[in-house]
Coordinates of C-alpha atoms and ligand atoms in Angstrom, one line a residue:
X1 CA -11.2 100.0 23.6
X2 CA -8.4 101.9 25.6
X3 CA -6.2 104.2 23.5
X4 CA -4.3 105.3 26.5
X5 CA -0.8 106.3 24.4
X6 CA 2.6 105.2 26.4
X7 CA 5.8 106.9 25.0
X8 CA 8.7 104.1 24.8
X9 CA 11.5 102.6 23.0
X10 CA 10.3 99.8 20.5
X11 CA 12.6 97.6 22.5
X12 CA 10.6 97.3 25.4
X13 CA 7.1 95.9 23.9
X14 CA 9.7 93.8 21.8
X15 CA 11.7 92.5 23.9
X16 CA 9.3 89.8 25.7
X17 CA 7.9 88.9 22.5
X18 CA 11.5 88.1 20.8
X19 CA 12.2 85.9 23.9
X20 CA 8.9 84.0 23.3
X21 CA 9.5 83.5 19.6
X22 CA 12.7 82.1 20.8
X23 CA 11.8 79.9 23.0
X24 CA 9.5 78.1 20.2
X25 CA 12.2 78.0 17.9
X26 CA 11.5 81.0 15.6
X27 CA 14.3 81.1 13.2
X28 CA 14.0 85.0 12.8
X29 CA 12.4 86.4 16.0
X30 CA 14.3 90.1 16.1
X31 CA 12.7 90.5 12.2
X32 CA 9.5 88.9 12.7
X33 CA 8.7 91.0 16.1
X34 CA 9.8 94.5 14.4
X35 CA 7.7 93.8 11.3
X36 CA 4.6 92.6 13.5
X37 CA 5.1 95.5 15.7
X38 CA 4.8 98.3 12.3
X39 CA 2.1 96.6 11.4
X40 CA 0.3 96.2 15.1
X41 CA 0.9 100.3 14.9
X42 CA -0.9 100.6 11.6
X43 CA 2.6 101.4 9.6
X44 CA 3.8 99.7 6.5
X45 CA 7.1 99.8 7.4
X46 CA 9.6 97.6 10.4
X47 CA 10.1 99.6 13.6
X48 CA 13.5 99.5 14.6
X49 CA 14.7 98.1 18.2
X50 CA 15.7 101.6 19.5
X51 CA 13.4 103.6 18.2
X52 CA 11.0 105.8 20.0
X53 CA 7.2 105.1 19.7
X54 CA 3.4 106.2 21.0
X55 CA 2.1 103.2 21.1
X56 CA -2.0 102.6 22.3
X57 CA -2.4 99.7 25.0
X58 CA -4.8 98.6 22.1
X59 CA -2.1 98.6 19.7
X60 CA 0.2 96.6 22.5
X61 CA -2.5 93.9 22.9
X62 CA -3.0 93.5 18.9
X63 CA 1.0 93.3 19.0
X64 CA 0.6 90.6 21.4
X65 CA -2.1 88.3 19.5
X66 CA 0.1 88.7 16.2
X67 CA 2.7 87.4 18.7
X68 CA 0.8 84.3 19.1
X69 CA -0.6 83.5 16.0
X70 CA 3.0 83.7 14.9
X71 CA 4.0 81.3 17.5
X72 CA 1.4 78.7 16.4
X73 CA 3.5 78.9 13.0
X74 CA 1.3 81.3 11.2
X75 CA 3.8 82.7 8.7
X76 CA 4.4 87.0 8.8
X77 CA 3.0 87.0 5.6
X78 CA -0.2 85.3 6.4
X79 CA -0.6 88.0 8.9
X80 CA -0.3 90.9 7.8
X81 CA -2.1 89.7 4.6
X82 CA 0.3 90.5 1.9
X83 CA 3.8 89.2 0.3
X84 CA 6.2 91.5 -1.8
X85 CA 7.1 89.7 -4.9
X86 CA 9.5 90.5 -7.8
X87 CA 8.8 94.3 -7.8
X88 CA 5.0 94.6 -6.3
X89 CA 3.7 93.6 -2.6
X90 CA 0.6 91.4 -3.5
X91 CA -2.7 90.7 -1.2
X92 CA -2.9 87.3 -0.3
X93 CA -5.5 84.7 1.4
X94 CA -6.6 81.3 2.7
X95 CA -6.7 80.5 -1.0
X96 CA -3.4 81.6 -2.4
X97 CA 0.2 80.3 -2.1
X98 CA 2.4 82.5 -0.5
X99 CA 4.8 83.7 -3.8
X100 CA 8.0 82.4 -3.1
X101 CA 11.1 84.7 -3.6
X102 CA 12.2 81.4 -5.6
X103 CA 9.9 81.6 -8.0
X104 CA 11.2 84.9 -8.9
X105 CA 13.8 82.9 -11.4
X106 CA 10.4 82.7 -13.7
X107 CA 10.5 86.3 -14.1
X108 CA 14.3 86.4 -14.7
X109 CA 14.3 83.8 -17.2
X110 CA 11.5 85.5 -19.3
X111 CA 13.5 88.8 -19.5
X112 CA 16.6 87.3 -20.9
X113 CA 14.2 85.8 -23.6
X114 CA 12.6 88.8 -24.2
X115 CA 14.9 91.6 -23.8
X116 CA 12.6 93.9 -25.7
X117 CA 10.4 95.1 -22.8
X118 CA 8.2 97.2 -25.3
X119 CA 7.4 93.7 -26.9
X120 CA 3.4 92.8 -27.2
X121 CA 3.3 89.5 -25.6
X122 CA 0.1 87.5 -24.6
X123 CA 0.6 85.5 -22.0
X124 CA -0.9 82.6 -19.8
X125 CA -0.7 82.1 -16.0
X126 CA -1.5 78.7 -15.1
X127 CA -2.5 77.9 -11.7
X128 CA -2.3 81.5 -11.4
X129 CA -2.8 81.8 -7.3
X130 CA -2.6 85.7 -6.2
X131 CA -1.2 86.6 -9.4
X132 CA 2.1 87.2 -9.4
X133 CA 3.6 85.7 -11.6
X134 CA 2.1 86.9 -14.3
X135 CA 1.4 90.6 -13.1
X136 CA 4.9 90.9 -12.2
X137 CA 5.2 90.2 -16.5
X138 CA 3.1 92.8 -17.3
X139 CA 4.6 95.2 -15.2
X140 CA 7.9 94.8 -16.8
X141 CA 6.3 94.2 -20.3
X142 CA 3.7 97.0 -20.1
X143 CA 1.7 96.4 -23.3
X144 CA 1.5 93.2 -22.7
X145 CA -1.7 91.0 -22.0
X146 CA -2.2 88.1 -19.2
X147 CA -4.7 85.2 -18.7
X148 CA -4.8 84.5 -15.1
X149 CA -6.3 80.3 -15.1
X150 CA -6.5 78.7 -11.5
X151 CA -9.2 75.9 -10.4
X152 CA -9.9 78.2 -7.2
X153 CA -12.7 81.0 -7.8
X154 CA -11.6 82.4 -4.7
X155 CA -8.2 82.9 -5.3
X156 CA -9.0 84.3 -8.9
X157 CA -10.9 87.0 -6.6
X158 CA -7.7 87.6 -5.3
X159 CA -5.4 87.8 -8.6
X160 CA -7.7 90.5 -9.9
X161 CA -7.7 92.5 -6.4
X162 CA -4.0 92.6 -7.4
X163 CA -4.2 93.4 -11.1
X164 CA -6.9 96.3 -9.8
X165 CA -4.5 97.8 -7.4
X166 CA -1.6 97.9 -10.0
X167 CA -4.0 99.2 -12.3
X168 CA -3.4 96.2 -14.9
X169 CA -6.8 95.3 -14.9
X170 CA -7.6 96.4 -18.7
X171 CA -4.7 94.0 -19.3
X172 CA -5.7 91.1 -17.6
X173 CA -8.4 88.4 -17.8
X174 CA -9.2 85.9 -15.4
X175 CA -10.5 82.5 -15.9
X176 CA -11.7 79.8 -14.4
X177 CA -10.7 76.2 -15.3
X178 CA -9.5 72.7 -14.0
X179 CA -6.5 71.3 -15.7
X180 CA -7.8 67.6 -14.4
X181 CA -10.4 67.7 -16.9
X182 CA -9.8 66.2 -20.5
X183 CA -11.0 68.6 -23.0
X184 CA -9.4 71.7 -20.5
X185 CA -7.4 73.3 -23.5
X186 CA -10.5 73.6 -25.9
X187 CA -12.7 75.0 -23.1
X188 CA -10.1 77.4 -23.0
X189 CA -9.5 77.7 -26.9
X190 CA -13.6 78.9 -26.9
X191 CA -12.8 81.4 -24.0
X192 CA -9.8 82.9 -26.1
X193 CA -11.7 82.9 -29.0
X194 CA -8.7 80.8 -30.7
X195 CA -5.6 83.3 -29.8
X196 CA -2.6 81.3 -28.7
X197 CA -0.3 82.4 -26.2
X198 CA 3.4 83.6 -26.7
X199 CA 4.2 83.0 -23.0
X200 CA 3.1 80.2 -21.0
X201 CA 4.0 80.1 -17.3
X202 CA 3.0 77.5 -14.4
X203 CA 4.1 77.0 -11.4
X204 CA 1.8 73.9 -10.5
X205 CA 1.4 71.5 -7.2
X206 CA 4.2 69.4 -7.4
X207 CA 4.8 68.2 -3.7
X208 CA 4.0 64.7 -4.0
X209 CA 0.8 63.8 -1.1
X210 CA 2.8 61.6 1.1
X211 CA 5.2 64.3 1.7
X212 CA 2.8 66.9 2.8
X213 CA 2.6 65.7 6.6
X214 CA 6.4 66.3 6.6
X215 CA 6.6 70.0 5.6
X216 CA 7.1 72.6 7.7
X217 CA 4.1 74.0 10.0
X218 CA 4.1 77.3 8.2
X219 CA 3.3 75.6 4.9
X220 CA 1.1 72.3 5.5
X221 CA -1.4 74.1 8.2
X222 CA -1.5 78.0 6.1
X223 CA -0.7 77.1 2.6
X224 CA -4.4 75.7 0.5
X225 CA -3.4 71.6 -0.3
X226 CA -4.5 72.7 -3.9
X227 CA -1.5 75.2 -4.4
X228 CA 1.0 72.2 -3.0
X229 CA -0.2 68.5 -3.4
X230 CA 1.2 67.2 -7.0
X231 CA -0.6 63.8 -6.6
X232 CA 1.3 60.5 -5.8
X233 CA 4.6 61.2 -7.3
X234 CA 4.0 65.1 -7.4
X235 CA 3.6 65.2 -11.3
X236 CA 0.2 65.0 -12.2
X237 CA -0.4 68.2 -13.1
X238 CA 2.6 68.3 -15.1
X239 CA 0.6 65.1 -16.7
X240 CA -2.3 67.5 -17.4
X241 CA -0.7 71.1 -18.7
X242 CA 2.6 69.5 -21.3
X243 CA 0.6 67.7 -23.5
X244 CA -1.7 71.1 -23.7
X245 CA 1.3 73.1 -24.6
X246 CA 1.3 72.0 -28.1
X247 CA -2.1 73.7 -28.8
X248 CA -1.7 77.1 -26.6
X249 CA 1.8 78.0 -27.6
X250 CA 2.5 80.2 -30.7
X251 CA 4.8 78.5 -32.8
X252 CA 7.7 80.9 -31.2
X253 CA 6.4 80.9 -27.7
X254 CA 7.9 79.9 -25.1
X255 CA 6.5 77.9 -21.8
X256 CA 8.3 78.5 -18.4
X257 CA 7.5 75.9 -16.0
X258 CA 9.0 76.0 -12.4
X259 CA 9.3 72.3 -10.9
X260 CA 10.2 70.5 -7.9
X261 CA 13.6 69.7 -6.4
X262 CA 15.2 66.6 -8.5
X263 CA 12.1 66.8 -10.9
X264 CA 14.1 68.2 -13.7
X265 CA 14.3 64.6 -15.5
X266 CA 11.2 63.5 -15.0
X267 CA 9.3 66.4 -16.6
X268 CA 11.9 66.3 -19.0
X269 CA 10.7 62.8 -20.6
X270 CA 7.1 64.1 -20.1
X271 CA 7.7 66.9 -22.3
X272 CA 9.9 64.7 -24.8
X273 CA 6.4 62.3 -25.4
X274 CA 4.9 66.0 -26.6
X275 CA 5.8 68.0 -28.6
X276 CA 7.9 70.0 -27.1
X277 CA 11.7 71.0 -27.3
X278 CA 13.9 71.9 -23.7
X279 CA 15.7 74.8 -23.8
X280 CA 17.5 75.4 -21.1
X281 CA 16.4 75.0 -17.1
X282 CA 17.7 77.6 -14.5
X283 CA 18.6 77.7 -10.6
X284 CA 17.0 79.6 -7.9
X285 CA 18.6 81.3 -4.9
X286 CA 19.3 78.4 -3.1
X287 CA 20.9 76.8 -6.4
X288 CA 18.3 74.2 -6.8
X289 CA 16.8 73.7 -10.5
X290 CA 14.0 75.7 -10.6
X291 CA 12.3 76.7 -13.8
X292 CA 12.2 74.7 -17.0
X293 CA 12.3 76.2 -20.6
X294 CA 10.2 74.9 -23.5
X295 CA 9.5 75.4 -27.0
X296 CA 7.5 73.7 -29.7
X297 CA 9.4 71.0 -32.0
Ligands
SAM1 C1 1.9 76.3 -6.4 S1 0.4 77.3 -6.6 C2 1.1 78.7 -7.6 C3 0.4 80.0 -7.4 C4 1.2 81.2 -8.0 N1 1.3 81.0 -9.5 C5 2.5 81.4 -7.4 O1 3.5 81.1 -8.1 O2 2.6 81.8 -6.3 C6 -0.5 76.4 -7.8 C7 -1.8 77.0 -8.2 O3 -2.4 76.1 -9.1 C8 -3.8 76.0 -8.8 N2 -4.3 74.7 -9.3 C9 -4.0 73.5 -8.7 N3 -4.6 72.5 -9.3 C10 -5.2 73.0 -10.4 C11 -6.0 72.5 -11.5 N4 -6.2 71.2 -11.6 N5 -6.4 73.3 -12.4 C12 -6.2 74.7 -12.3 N6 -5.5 75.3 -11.3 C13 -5.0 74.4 -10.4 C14 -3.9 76.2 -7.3 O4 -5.2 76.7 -7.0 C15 -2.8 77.2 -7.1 O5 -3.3 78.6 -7.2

């Protein structure tokens, strides 16, 4: 391993690498190639174009690979191995979604419902992925207590990694179950010991499968199918998790369940043959409807 050190401005190791990015269509090449670069040089922080680094020929070459692997459409995220989310940077892995600033409309929602942040809530993740969802709840509620449900052992590995780095690990409890199966809410009910939830959250597969193909590199090669594909018309798990609601919620609880775009109807008339009252939906950043608001009747 060389760890010759060259004393340069940032721009020159960037500058080849930005062009490159460009030249395959990279939508933010300047960002991607500063973060990469930090990283490459063991920082957690961007590097900016003019500033002055000693950088290893090592470090230049692990630059370089980043470089590619970010070419073939592997996101930034996926590379450096983390994602910042509501107020916490969580780990991520093969078996995680990427959290989606999007999704981020979940958390709002749930604070304007509970404005009491001292509140004891318990509250249920399903298809819990790395986490944060619900350990971005217990950090603003921070008495609170989470259930962290997803099919996927491994990525279950990965939520607690994140509720043991935030320390919220005495708060959280991690399960793992398969929302396709029948009898999945009293499997669940025995695990609980009966307790019902106050806040339910999901934010399930709901691409439907013949529109995976069409996605975007970044997403159908690095994201897991089991975090995206919502079965033929992208609600089957919605199919699976409403009718549950009924026997998990406390009879104030809430459930805040993000959907799909140009869902909000369908999962509507789902949750209408339930027993379960709409409360309101909201929007995300891009002004699409994003989360959906239930009670029970
Ligand atoms: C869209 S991802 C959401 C992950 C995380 N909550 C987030 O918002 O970033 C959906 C999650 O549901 C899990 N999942 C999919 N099908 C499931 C099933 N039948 N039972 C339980 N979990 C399931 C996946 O493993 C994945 O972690």
């Amino acid at each position: 391993m060389d760890h010759k050190t060259i004393n340069t401005e940032a721009y020159f190791i960037t500058k080849e690498a930005i062009q490159d990015l460009k030249n395959n269509h990279n939508q933010t090449p300047n960002l991607d190639s500063r973060i990469l670069l930090g990283f490459a040089m063991g920082l957690d922080r961007a590097i900016y174009p003019h500033e002055k680094i000693n950088i290893t020929e090592n470090e230049i070459n692990i630059f370089k690979k980043y470089i590619q692997n970010r070419i073939k459409g592997k996101p930034v995220s996926r590379i450096l191995g983390f994602k910042n989310f509501w107020k916490m940077n969580f780990k991520i892995s093969k078996a995680t979604l990427d959290p989606r600033p999007d999704s981020e409309v979940i958390i709002e929602t749930i604070m304007k419902f509970y404005p009491d942040k001292s509140k004891i809530l318990r509250v249920l993740d399903l298809g819990s992925g790395s986490g944060c969802l619900g350990l971005s709840i217990l950090y603003e509620y921070n008495k609170s207590k989470a259930f962290f449900l997803d099919r996927s052992l491994e990525s279950l590995k990965i939520a607690k990694y994140n509720a043991l780095k935030y320390k919220m690990e005495k708060r959280s409890e991690f399960i793992c179950l398969n929302w396709n199966n029948e009898m999945w809410d009293k499997e669940l009910h025995n695990i609980v010991k009966g307790n019902l939830f106050d806040i339910i959250i999901s934010n399930p597969p709901y691409i439907p499968s013949s529109q995976i193909q069409e996605l975007q590199i970044e997403v159908k090669t690095y994201e897991p199918a089991m975090a995206l594909d919502g079965g033929k018309d992208g609600l089957t798990s919605y199919r699976c998790i409403l009718p549950k609601l009924e026997n998990l919620l406390s009879s104030e609880g809430h459930a805040f369940i993000e959907i799909g775009i140009n869902q909000k109807n369908d999962i509507n008339k789902i949750a209408n043959s339930c027993d379960l009252i709409f409360k309101e939906s909201n929007k995300d950043l891009s002004d699409v409807i994003r989360v959906l608001v239930y009670g029970l009747k």
